[in-house]
Amino acid sequence: MKIETLYEDDDLIIVNKPAGLLVVPDRFDHELPSLNKVLEAKTGQKIWVVHRLDRDTSGVICFAKNEHIHRYLSILFQERNVNKFYAGLVNGIVVPPEGRIESPIAEHPAANGKMIVARKGKMAVTDYKVVEQWPLYSLLQFQIHTGRTHQVRVHMQSIGHPIVCDELYGDGTPFFLSHIKRKYRMSEKDEQEKPLLSRLALHAYRLEFEKEDGTLISVEAPLPKDIAACIKQLNKWTTAKLKE
C-alpha cells in the first residue's frame, strides 16, 4: 500500500492517511490492514501510535519512532499543545458562519461505538469557520482544541449540520452530481449513477507542534481528490444556475 510521507526524521514520521484505512488493527478482525503496520513494513522498524483519525477520515497523522518521543508527543497531545486543523463538507448553510462549539461528549448509552453530546461527558471544544457555501452544502475549516472521539462529527450534528456522507451521525447519503446539476443525464453505459463521494467528507489538513528542541513542525496535506471534485462541481453548477 502506497502511503504519502509528509515529514520524516529520526524521531517521527508524519503521513497523509488515505480514507478507509484503520490507524491500528481492528480488535475484532486482525486481518484488516492498518496504517501503523503498513508503516512498520515500510520503515522496517517499530512505530508508536500518538493519536488517531477515524477510519474514513483522511489526512495528516503523526507516529513516533521510539519510546522517548512517543511519551513526549503523547503528553503534548494530552496537554493540548498541538494545533489540529480539519476541513469538511457539511450539509446546509451554516449560520453564523464562524463560531465555537463547547459541548461535552460522552459514549452513547445504547449504540456501541457512537458518541453524543451529554452534560456528564468530557468537555470538547471545536472552532469552525465557513470557507465556501452553496445552497445545499458548506465547506468548513475546523480547529479542535480537545481530542474526543468523533468530536467534529458529533459537534456538527449537534448544531444541525452533519458531515456529508456520515452514516453514523447523518443520513449517510452519498454525494451525487444529480443533486446539484439541473437536467442531469446519466451515461447510457451506466445502469445507475456513480457518486462523486461516498465516504466521510472530513480531512485533517494541518498539524502543528514543537519538538523537544523547539523546532516547529507544521505539516499540511491538500484536500483529497474526491472532496476536491465535489467542490469543483459545486462551484461549476452553482455558477451555472445563477446565470440562468
PDB file of C-alpha atoms in Angstrom:
ATOM      1  CA  MET A   1       0.000   0.000   0.000  1.00  0.00           C
ATOM      2  CA  LYS A   2       1.435   3.362  -1.048  1.00  0.00           C
ATOM      3  CA  ILE A   3       1.364   5.956   1.751  1.00  0.00           C
ATOM      4  CA  GLU A   4       2.489   9.549   1.164  1.00  0.00           C
ATOM      5  CA  THR A   5       5.127  10.695   3.660  1.00  0.00           C
ATOM      6  CA  LEU A   6       4.743  14.394   4.506  1.00  0.00           C
ATOM      7  CA  TYR A   7       7.626  14.690   7.002  1.00  0.00           C
ATOM      8  CA  GLU A   8      10.164  12.313   8.491  1.00  0.00           C
ATOM      9  CA  ASP A   9      13.221  12.500  10.729  1.00  0.00           C
ATOM     10  CA  ASP A  10      14.981  10.194  13.211  1.00  0.00           C
ATOM     11  CA  ASP A  11      12.221  10.674  15.807  1.00  0.00           C
ATOM     12  CA  LEU A  12       8.911  10.708  13.982  1.00  0.00           C
ATOM     13  CA  ILE A  13       7.073  10.207  10.725  1.00  0.00           C
ATOM     14  CA  ILE A  14       4.045  12.167   9.529  1.00  0.00           C
ATOM     15  CA  VAL A  15       1.977  10.794   6.664  1.00  0.00           C
ATOM     16  CA  ASN A  16      -1.153  11.516   4.666  1.00  0.00           C
ATOM     17  CA  LYS A  17      -3.618   8.822   5.711  1.00  0.00           C
ATOM     18  CA  PRO A  18      -5.977   7.639   2.962  1.00  0.00           C
ATOM     19  CA  ALA A  19      -9.673   7.344   3.770  1.00  0.00           C
ATOM     20  CA  GLY A  20     -10.848   3.815   4.561  1.00  0.00           C
ATOM     21  CA  LEU A  21      -7.671   2.715   6.327  1.00  0.00           C
ATOM     22  CA  LEU A  22      -7.603   1.920  10.046  1.00  0.00           C
ATOM     23  CA  VAL A  23      -4.862   3.543  12.150  1.00  0.00           C
ATOM     24  CA  VAL A  24      -4.437   0.454  14.352  1.00  0.00           C
ATOM     25  CA  PRO A  25      -5.610  -3.148  13.820  1.00  0.00           C
ATOM     26  CA  ASP A  26      -9.287  -3.866  14.382  1.00  0.00           C
ATOM     27  CA  ARG A  27      -9.740  -5.757  17.646  1.00  0.00           C
ATOM     28  CA  PHE A  28     -12.381  -7.991  16.045  1.00  0.00           C
ATOM     29  CA  ASP A  29     -10.733  -8.513  12.645  1.00  0.00           C
ATOM     30  CA  HIS A  30      -6.942  -8.595  12.746  1.00  0.00           C
ATOM     31  CA  GLU A  31      -6.768  -9.391   9.027  1.00  0.00           C
ATOM     32  CA  LEU A  32      -7.759  -5.835   8.066  1.00  0.00           C
ATOM     33  CA  PRO A  33      -4.788  -3.654   7.077  1.00  0.00           C
ATOM     34  CA  SER A  34      -3.812  -0.826   9.437  1.00  0.00           C
ATOM     35  CA  LEU A  35      -1.664   2.260   8.922  1.00  0.00           C
ATOM     36  CA  ASN A  36       0.777   1.546  11.740  1.00  0.00           C
ATOM     37  CA  LYS A  37       1.509  -1.930  10.363  1.00  0.00           C
ATOM     38  CA  VAL A  38       1.889  -0.577   6.836  1.00  0.00           C
ATOM     39  CA  LEU A  39       4.418   1.970   8.116  1.00  0.00           C
ATOM     40  CA  GLU A  40       6.304  -0.651  10.101  1.00  0.00           C
ATOM     41  CA  ALA A  41       6.655  -2.684   6.928  1.00  0.00           C
ATOM     42  CA  LYS A  42       7.720   0.422   5.013  1.00  0.00           C
ATOM     43  CA  THR A  43      10.312   1.664   7.527  1.00  0.00           C
ATOM     44  CA  GLY A  44      11.450  -1.695   8.845  1.00  0.00           C
ATOM     45  CA  GLN A  45      11.096  -0.577  12.466  1.00  0.00           C
ATOM     46  CA  LYS A  46       8.545  -0.400  15.272  1.00  0.00           C
ATOM     47  CA  ILE A  47       6.109   2.524  15.050  1.00  0.00           C
ATOM     48  CA  TRP A  48       4.315   4.038  18.080  1.00  0.00           C
ATOM     49  CA  VAL A  49       0.803   5.460  17.681  1.00  0.00           C
ATOM     50  CA  VAL A  50       0.470   9.003  19.056  1.00  0.00           C
ATOM     51  CA  HIS A  51      -3.064   9.978  18.023  1.00  0.00           C
ATOM     52  CA  ARG A  52      -5.775   8.634  15.741  1.00  0.00           C
ATOM     53  CA  LEU A  53      -8.094   9.522  12.883  1.00  0.00           C
ATOM     54  CA  ASP A  54     -11.383   7.803  12.136  1.00  0.00           C
ATOM     55  CA  ARG A  55     -11.183   5.075   9.517  1.00  0.00           C
ATOM     56  CA  ASP A  56     -12.980   7.156   6.864  1.00  0.00           C
ATOM     57  CA  THR A  57     -11.182  10.423   7.706  1.00  0.00           C
ATOM     58  CA  SER A  58      -8.163  11.235   5.561  1.00  0.00           C
ATOM     59  CA  GLY A  59      -5.212  13.485   6.250  1.00  0.00           C
ATOM     60  CA  VAL A  60      -2.226  14.336   8.433  1.00  0.00           C
ATOM     61  CA  ILE A  61      -1.289  11.898  11.185  1.00  0.00           C
ATOM     62  CA  CYS A  62       1.889  11.584  13.245  1.00  0.00           C
ATOM     63  CA  PHE A  63       3.714   8.497  14.582  1.00  0.00           C
ATOM     64  CA  ALA A  64       6.737   8.190  16.873  1.00  0.00           C
ATOM     65  CA  LYS A  65       9.810   6.098  16.061  1.00  0.00           C
ATOM     66  CA  ASN A  66      10.946   5.468  19.639  1.00  0.00           C
ATOM     67  CA  GLU A  67       9.501   5.261  23.164  1.00  0.00           C
ATOM     68  CA  HIS A  68      11.005   8.549  24.359  1.00  0.00           C
ATOM     69  CA  ILE A  69       9.441  10.579  21.546  1.00  0.00           C
ATOM     70  CA  HIS A  70       6.194   8.649  21.979  1.00  0.00           C
ATOM     71  CA  ARG A  71       5.986   9.766  25.617  1.00  0.00           C
ATOM     72  CA  TYR A  72       6.851  13.365  24.692  1.00  0.00           C
ATOM     73  CA  LEU A  73       4.280  13.572  21.894  1.00  0.00           C
ATOM     74  CA  SER A  74       1.600  11.830  23.956  1.00  0.00           C
ATOM     75  CA  ILE A  75       1.978  14.463  26.699  1.00  0.00           C
ATOM     76  CA  LEU A  76       1.939  17.195  24.071  1.00  0.00           C
ATOM     77  CA  PHE A  77      -1.406  15.942  22.757  1.00  0.00           C
ATOM     78  CA  GLN A  78      -2.836  15.389  26.258  1.00  0.00           C
ATOM     79  CA  GLU A  79      -1.929  18.921  27.340  1.00  0.00           C
ATOM     80  CA  ARG A  80      -3.397  20.358  24.107  1.00  0.00           C
ATOM     81  CA  ASN A  81      -0.127  21.841  22.892  1.00  0.00           C
ATOM     82  CA  VAL A  82      -0.837  20.713  19.347  1.00  0.00           C
ATOM     83  CA  ASN A  83      -2.733  22.656  16.679  1.00  0.00           C
ATOM     84  CA  LYS A  84      -5.079  20.364  14.739  1.00  0.00           C
ATOM     85  CA  PHE A  85      -6.981  21.642  11.717  1.00  0.00           C
ATOM     86  CA  TYR A  86      -9.606  19.852   9.626  1.00  0.00           C
ATOM     87  CA  ALA A  87     -11.641  20.642   6.519  1.00  0.00           C
ATOM     88  CA  GLY A  88     -15.052  19.178   5.886  1.00  0.00           C
ATOM     89  CA  LEU A  89     -18.146  19.381   3.727  1.00  0.00           C
ATOM     90  CA  VAL A  90     -21.329  19.672   5.768  1.00  0.00           C
ATOM     91  CA  ASN A  91     -24.992  19.669   4.885  1.00  0.00           C
ATOM     92  CA  GLY A  92     -26.775  23.012   4.705  1.00  0.00           C
ATOM     93  CA  ILE A  93     -25.851  26.676   5.068  1.00  0.00           C
ATOM     94  CA  VAL A  94     -24.168  27.290   8.427  1.00  0.00           C
ATOM     95  CA  VAL A  95     -25.299  30.338  10.427  1.00  0.00           C
ATOM     96  CA  PRO A  96     -23.417  32.075  11.950  1.00  0.00           C
ATOM     97  CA  PRO A  97     -20.543  31.453   9.510  1.00  0.00           C
ATOM     98  CA  GLU A  98     -17.961  31.374  12.311  1.00  0.00           C
ATOM     99  CA  GLY A  99     -18.136  30.221  15.902  1.00  0.00           C
ATOM    100  CA  ARG A 100     -17.088  27.928  18.730  1.00  0.00           C
ATOM    101  CA  ILE A 101     -18.884  24.793  19.919  1.00  0.00           C
ATOM    102  CA  GLU A 102     -18.255  23.928  23.575  1.00  0.00           C
ATOM    103  CA  SER A 103     -20.274  20.817  24.321  1.00  0.00           C
ATOM    104  CA  PRO A 104     -19.276  17.783  26.402  1.00  0.00           C
ATOM    105  CA  ILE A 105     -19.161  14.440  24.599  1.00  0.00           C
ATOM    106  CA  ALA A 106     -19.932  11.016  26.052  1.00  0.00           C
ATOM    107  CA  GLU A 107     -20.481   7.465  24.794  1.00  0.00           C
ATOM    108  CA  HIS A 108     -23.982   6.714  23.562  1.00  0.00           C
ATOM    109  CA  PRO A 109     -25.772   4.666  26.247  1.00  0.00           C
ATOM    110  CA  ALA A 110     -27.243   2.201  23.768  1.00  0.00           C
ATOM    111  CA  ALA A 111     -25.343   2.408  20.443  1.00  0.00           C
ATOM    112  CA  ASN A 112     -21.887   0.843  20.648  1.00  0.00           C
ATOM    113  CA  GLY A 113     -19.190   2.985  19.006  1.00  0.00           C
ATOM    114  CA  LYS A 114     -21.353   6.095  18.834  1.00  0.00           C
ATOM    115  CA  MET A 115     -20.910   9.333  20.790  1.00  0.00           C
ATOM    116  CA  ILE A 116     -23.377  12.012  21.864  1.00  0.00           C
ATOM    117  CA  VAL A 117     -23.397  15.489  23.353  1.00  0.00           C
ATOM    118  CA  ALA A 118     -24.179  14.927  27.031  1.00  0.00           C
ATOM    119  CA  ARG A 119     -23.955  17.021  30.181  1.00  0.00           C
ATOM    120  CA  LYS A 120     -21.980  14.328  32.004  1.00  0.00           C
ATOM    121  CA  GLY A 121     -19.493  13.853  29.157  1.00  0.00           C
ATOM    122  CA  LYS A 122     -15.958  15.207  28.775  1.00  0.00           C
ATOM    123  CA  MET A 123     -15.698  18.809  27.627  1.00  0.00           C
ATOM    124  CA  ALA A 124     -14.909  19.230  23.917  1.00  0.00           C
ATOM    125  CA  VAL A 125     -14.116  22.470  22.096  1.00  0.00           C
ATOM    126  CA  THR A 126     -14.325  22.973  18.328  1.00  0.00           C
ATOM    127  CA  ASP A 127     -13.848  26.209  16.392  1.00  0.00           C
ATOM    128  CA  TYR A 128     -15.376  26.366  12.937  1.00  0.00           C
ATOM    129  CA  LYS A 129     -15.276  28.824  10.047  1.00  0.00           C
ATOM    130  CA  VAL A 130     -17.129  28.731   6.741  1.00  0.00           C
ATOM    131  CA  VAL A 131     -14.752  28.767   3.762  1.00  0.00           C
ATOM    132  CA  GLU A 132     -17.331  28.434   0.963  1.00  0.00           C
ATOM    133  CA  GLN A 133     -21.109  27.972   0.832  1.00  0.00           C
ATOM    134  CA  TRP A 134     -23.626  26.743  -1.725  1.00  0.00           C
ATOM    135  CA  PRO A 135     -27.421  26.270  -1.486  1.00  0.00           C
ATOM    136  CA  LEU A 136     -27.190  22.720  -0.070  1.00  0.00           C
ATOM    137  CA  TYR A 137     -23.649  22.436   1.303  1.00  0.00           C
ATOM    138  CA  SER A 138     -20.891  24.319   3.118  1.00  0.00           C
ATOM    139  CA  LEU A 139     -17.124  23.824   3.226  1.00  0.00           C
ATOM    140  CA  LEU A 140     -15.805  24.457   6.725  1.00  0.00           C
ATOM    141  CA  GLN A 141     -12.448  24.736   8.432  1.00  0.00           C
ATOM    142  CA  PHE A 142     -12.257  23.289  11.944  1.00  0.00           C
ATOM    143  CA  GLN A 143      -9.723  23.635  14.718  1.00  0.00           C
ATOM    144  CA  ILE A 144     -10.204  21.205  17.560  1.00  0.00           C
ATOM    145  CA  HIS A 145      -8.823  22.100  20.981  1.00  0.00           C
ATOM    146  CA  THR A 146      -9.629  18.713  22.527  1.00  0.00           C
ATOM    147  CA  GLY A 147      -9.331  15.211  21.117  1.00  0.00           C
ATOM    148  CA  ARG A 148     -12.621  13.477  21.828  1.00  0.00           C
ATOM    149  CA  THR A 149     -13.771  10.523  19.759  1.00  0.00           C
ATOM    150  CA  HIS A 150     -15.708  11.680  16.670  1.00  0.00           C
ATOM    151  CA  GLN A 151     -15.527  15.257  18.011  1.00  0.00           C
ATOM    152  CA  VAL A 152     -16.081  17.216  14.788  1.00  0.00           C
ATOM    153  CA  ARG A 153     -18.783  14.811  13.639  1.00  0.00           C
ATOM    154  CA  VAL A 154     -20.709  14.933  16.907  1.00  0.00           C
ATOM    155  CA  HIS A 155     -20.434  18.707  17.261  1.00  0.00           C
ATOM    156  CA  MET A 156     -21.623  19.378  13.716  1.00  0.00           C
ATOM    157  CA  GLN A 157     -24.573  17.029  14.159  1.00  0.00           C
ATOM    158  CA  SER A 158     -25.438  18.855  17.374  1.00  0.00           C
ATOM    159  CA  ILE A 159     -25.920  22.140  15.501  1.00  0.00           C
ATOM    160  CA  GLY A 160     -27.858  20.552  12.652  1.00  0.00           C
ATOM    161  CA  HIS A 161     -25.104  20.321  10.014  1.00  0.00           C
ATOM    162  CA  PRO A 162     -23.692  16.778   9.912  1.00  0.00           C
ATOM    163  CA  ILE A 163     -20.652  15.957   7.806  1.00  0.00           C
ATOM    164  CA  VAL A 164     -21.597  14.860   4.275  1.00  0.00           C
ATOM    165  CA  CYS A 165     -21.787  11.050   3.841  1.00  0.00           C
ATOM    166  CA  ASP A 166     -21.671  10.449   7.608  1.00  0.00           C
ATOM    167  CA  GLU A 167     -23.554   7.195   8.161  1.00  0.00           C
ATOM    168  CA  LEU A 168     -23.271   7.383  11.959  1.00  0.00           C
ATOM    169  CA  TYR A 169     -24.251  10.999  12.624  1.00  0.00           C
ATOM    170  CA  GLY A 170     -26.080  11.907   9.411  1.00  0.00           C
ATOM    171  CA  ASP A 171     -28.148  10.124   6.801  1.00  0.00           C
ATOM    172  CA  GLY A 172     -25.070   8.715   5.054  1.00  0.00           C
ATOM    173  CA  THR A 173     -26.330   9.786   1.610  1.00  0.00           C
ATOM    174  CA  PRO A 174     -23.507   9.792  -0.961  1.00  0.00           C
ATOM    175  CA  PHE A 175     -22.716  12.977  -2.896  1.00  0.00           C
ATOM    176  CA  PHE A 176     -24.228  12.685  -6.382  1.00  0.00           C
ATOM    177  CA  LEU A 177     -23.787  15.154  -9.223  1.00  0.00           C
ATOM    178  CA  SER A 178     -27.533  14.883  -9.875  1.00  0.00           C
ATOM    179  CA  HIS A 179     -28.150  16.577  -6.508  1.00  0.00           C
ATOM    180  CA  ILE A 180     -26.665  19.833  -7.762  1.00  0.00           C
ATOM    181  CA  LYS A 181     -26.760  19.664 -11.585  1.00  0.00           C
ATOM    182  CA  ARG A 182     -30.101  20.553 -13.107  1.00  0.00           C
ATOM    183  CA  LYS A 183     -31.166  18.358 -16.062  1.00  0.00           C
ATOM    184  CA  TYR A 184     -28.562  15.753 -15.139  1.00  0.00           C
ATOM    185  CA  ARG A 185     -28.412  12.889 -17.617  1.00  0.00           C
ATOM    186  CA  MET A 186     -26.707   9.630 -16.857  1.00  0.00           C
ATOM    187  CA  SER A 187     -24.486   7.958 -19.420  1.00  0.00           C
ATOM    188  CA  GLU A 188     -26.162   5.240 -21.454  1.00  0.00           C
ATOM    189  CA  LYS A 189     -23.347   2.898 -20.436  1.00  0.00           C
ATOM    190  CA  ASP A 190     -24.196   3.174 -16.728  1.00  0.00           C
ATOM    191  CA  GLU A 191     -27.095   1.380 -15.089  1.00  0.00           C
ATOM    192  CA  GLN A 192     -27.001   3.704 -12.097  1.00  0.00           C
ATOM    193  CA  GLU A 193     -25.302   6.971 -11.160  1.00  0.00           C
ATOM    194  CA  LYS A 194     -21.925   6.689  -9.505  1.00  0.00           C
ATOM    195  CA  PRO A 195     -21.374   9.046  -6.534  1.00  0.00           C
ATOM    196  CA  LEU A 196     -18.615  11.640  -6.572  1.00  0.00           C
ATOM    197  CA  LEU A 197     -18.131  10.936  -2.871  1.00  0.00           C
ATOM    198  CA  SER A 198     -19.363   8.061  -0.746  1.00  0.00           C
ATOM    199  CA  ARG A 199     -17.087   8.310   2.305  1.00  0.00           C
ATOM    200  CA  LEU A 200     -16.984  10.722   5.209  1.00  0.00           C
ATOM    201  CA  ALA A 201     -16.208  14.222   3.837  1.00  0.00           C
ATOM    202  CA  LEU A 202     -13.672  15.050   6.559  1.00  0.00           C
ATOM    203  CA  HIS A 203      -9.949  15.665   6.102  1.00  0.00           C
ATOM    204  CA  ALA A 204      -7.216  16.502   8.637  1.00  0.00           C
ATOM    205  CA  TYR A 205      -5.291  19.063   6.609  1.00  0.00           C
ATOM    206  CA  ARG A 206      -2.778  20.578   9.046  1.00  0.00           C
ATOM    207  CA  LEU A 207      -0.866  19.564  12.188  1.00  0.00           C
ATOM    208  CA  GLU A 208       1.460  21.880  14.149  1.00  0.00           C
ATOM    209  CA  PHE A 209       3.596  21.316  17.255  1.00  0.00           C
ATOM    210  CA  GLU A 210       7.079  21.901  18.674  1.00  0.00           C
ATOM    211  CA  LYS A 211       9.684  19.193  19.090  1.00  0.00           C
ATOM    212  CA  GLU A 212      11.691  18.932  22.295  1.00  0.00           C
ATOM    213  CA  ASP A 213      14.468  21.092  20.844  1.00  0.00           C
ATOM    214  CA  GLY A 214      11.983  23.855  19.963  1.00  0.00           C
ATOM    215  CA  THR A 215      11.793  23.060  16.250  1.00  0.00           C
ATOM    216  CA  LEU A 216       8.356  23.942  14.880  1.00  0.00           C
ATOM    217  CA  ILE A 217       6.770  21.155  12.882  1.00  0.00           C
ATOM    218  CA  SER A 218       3.955  22.353  10.609  1.00  0.00           C
ATOM    219  CA  VAL A 219       2.677  19.843   8.065  1.00  0.00           C
ATOM    220  CA  GLU A 220      -0.199  20.124   5.599  1.00  0.00           C
ATOM    221  CA  ALA A 221      -1.985  17.696   3.301  1.00  0.00           C
ATOM    222  CA  PRO A 222      -4.074  19.102   0.428  1.00  0.00           C
ATOM    223  CA  LEU A 223      -7.710  18.140   0.032  1.00  0.00           C
ATOM    224  CA  PRO A 224      -8.003  14.630  -1.426  1.00  0.00           C
ATOM    225  CA  LYS A 225      -9.251  14.252  -4.987  1.00  0.00           C
ATOM    226  CA  ASP A 226     -12.739  13.044  -4.052  1.00  0.00           C
ATOM    227  CA  ILE A 227     -13.598  16.011  -1.815  1.00  0.00           C
ATOM    228  CA  ALA A 228     -11.898  18.434  -4.226  1.00  0.00           C
ATOM    229  CA  ALA A 229     -14.015  17.023  -7.082  1.00  0.00           C
ATOM    230  CA  CYS A 230     -17.213  17.745  -5.134  1.00  0.00           C
ATOM    231  CA  ILE A 231     -16.123  21.338  -4.505  1.00  0.00           C
ATOM    232  CA  LYS A 232     -15.250  21.796  -8.180  1.00  0.00           C
ATOM    233  CA  GLN A 233     -18.696  20.605  -9.256  1.00  0.00           C
ATOM    234  CA  LEU A 234     -20.452  22.717  -6.612  1.00  0.00           C
ATOM    235  CA  ASN A 235     -18.679  25.816  -7.886  1.00  0.00           C
ATOM    236  CA  LYS A 236     -19.368  24.926 -11.519  1.00  0.00           C
ATOM    237  CA  TRP A 237     -23.062  24.154 -11.259  1.00  0.00           C
ATOM    238  CA  THR A 238     -23.943  26.784  -8.677  1.00  0.00           C
ATOM    239  CA  THR A 239     -22.452  29.389 -11.023  1.00  0.00           C
ATOM    240  CA  ALA A 240     -24.385  27.891 -13.916  1.00  0.00           C
ATOM    241  CA  LYS A 241     -27.672  28.135 -12.014  1.00  0.00           C
ATOM    242  CA  LEU A 242     -27.022  31.761 -11.117  1.00  0.00           C
ATOM    243  CA  LYS A 243     -26.520  32.603 -14.800  1.00  0.00           C
ATOM    244  CA  GLU A 244     -29.817  31.005 -15.876  1.00  0.00           C
TER     245      GLU A 244
END
